[in-house]
Short mmCIF file of C-alpha atoms in Angstrom, two decimals:
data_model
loop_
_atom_site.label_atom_id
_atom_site.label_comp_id
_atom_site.label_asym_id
_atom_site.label_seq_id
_atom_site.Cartn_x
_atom_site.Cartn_y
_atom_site.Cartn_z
CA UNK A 1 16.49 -18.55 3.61
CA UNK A 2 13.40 -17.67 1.36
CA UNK A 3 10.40 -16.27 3.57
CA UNK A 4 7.22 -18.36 2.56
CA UNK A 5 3.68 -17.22 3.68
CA UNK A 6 1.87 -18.75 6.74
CA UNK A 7 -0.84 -19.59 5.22
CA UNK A 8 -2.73 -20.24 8.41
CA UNK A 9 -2.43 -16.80 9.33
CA UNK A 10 -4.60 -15.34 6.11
CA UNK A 11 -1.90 -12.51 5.40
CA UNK A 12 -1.03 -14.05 2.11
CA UNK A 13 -4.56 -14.46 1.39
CA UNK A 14 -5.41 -11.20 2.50
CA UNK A 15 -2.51 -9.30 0.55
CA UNK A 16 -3.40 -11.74 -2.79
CA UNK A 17 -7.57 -10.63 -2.02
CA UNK A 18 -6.26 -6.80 -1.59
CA UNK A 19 -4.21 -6.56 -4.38
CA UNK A 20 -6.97 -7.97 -6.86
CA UNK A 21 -9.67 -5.88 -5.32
CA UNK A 22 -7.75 -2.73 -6.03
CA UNK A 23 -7.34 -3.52 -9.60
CA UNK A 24 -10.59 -4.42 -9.90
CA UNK A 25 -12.32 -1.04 -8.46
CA UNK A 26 -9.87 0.85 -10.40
CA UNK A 27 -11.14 -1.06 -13.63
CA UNK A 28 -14.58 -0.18 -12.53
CA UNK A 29 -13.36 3.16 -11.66
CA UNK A 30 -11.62 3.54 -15.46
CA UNK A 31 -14.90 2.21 -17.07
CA UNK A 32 -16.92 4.95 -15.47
CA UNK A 33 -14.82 8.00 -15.52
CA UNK A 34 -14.74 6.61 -19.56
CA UNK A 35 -18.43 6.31 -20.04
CA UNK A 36 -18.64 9.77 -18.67
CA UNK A 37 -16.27 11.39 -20.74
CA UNK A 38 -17.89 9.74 -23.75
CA UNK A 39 -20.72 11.71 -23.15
CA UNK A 40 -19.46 15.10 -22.00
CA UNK A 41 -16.92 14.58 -25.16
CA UNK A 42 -18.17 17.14 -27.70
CA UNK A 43 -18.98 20.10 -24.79
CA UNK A 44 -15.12 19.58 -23.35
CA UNK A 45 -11.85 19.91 -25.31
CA UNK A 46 -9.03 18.00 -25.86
CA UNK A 47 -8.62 17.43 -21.75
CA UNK A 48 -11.06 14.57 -22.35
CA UNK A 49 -8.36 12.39 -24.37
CA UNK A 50 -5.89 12.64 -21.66
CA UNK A 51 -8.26 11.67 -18.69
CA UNK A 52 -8.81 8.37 -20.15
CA UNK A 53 -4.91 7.83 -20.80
CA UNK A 54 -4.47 8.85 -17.05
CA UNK A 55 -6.98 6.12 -15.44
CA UNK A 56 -5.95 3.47 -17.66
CA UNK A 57 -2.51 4.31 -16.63
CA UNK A 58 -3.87 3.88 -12.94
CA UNK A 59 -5.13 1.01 -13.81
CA UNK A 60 -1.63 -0.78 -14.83
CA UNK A 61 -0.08 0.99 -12.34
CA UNK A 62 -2.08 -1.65 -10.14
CA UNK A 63 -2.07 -4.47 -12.03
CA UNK A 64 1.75 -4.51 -12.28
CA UNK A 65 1.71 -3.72 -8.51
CA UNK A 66 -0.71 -6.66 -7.83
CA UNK A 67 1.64 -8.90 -10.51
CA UNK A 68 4.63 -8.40 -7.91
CA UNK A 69 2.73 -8.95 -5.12
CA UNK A 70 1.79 -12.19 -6.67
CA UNK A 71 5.04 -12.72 -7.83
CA UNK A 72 6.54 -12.52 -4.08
CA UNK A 73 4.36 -14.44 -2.80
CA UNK A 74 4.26 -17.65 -5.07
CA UNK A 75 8.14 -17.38 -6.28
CA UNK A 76 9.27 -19.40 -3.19
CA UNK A 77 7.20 -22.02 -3.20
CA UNK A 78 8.13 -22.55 -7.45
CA UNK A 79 11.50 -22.09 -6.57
CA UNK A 80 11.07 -24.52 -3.56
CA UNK A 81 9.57 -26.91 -6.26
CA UNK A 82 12.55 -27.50 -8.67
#
């Protein structure tokens, strides 16, 4: 049997609402930490390049996490469907 979300009980909603936050701040987060670098580029080295592949990295770390979540929690109901 395929478990479907309650969704009476708000966990789905909750999980769906958590997952897209994260990715969200971390965007934010990336945007920032970019902006920053930008303008501390010419006093720092190479170090600078590297810290913006590592939060963007973060950043579809999440996204792929929030893609399964969403995944899990709609595939029943599709699969329910045909």
């Amino acid at each position: 049997e395929i478990y479907q979300c309650d969704w009476s009980s708000d966990v789905c909603s909750s999980d769906l609402l958590l997952a897209m936050g994260a990715v969200l701040v971390l965007e934010i987060l990336n945007t920032v930490m970019e902006r920053v670098t930008d303008i501390l580029k010419p006093k720092i080295h190479d170090y600078v390049a590297i810290l913006k592949d590592m939060m963007a990295a973060t950043v579809l770390i999440a996204a792929i996490g929030a893609g399964m979540i969403i995944v899990l929690i709609f595939l029943p109901y599709i699969l329910s469907s045909i």
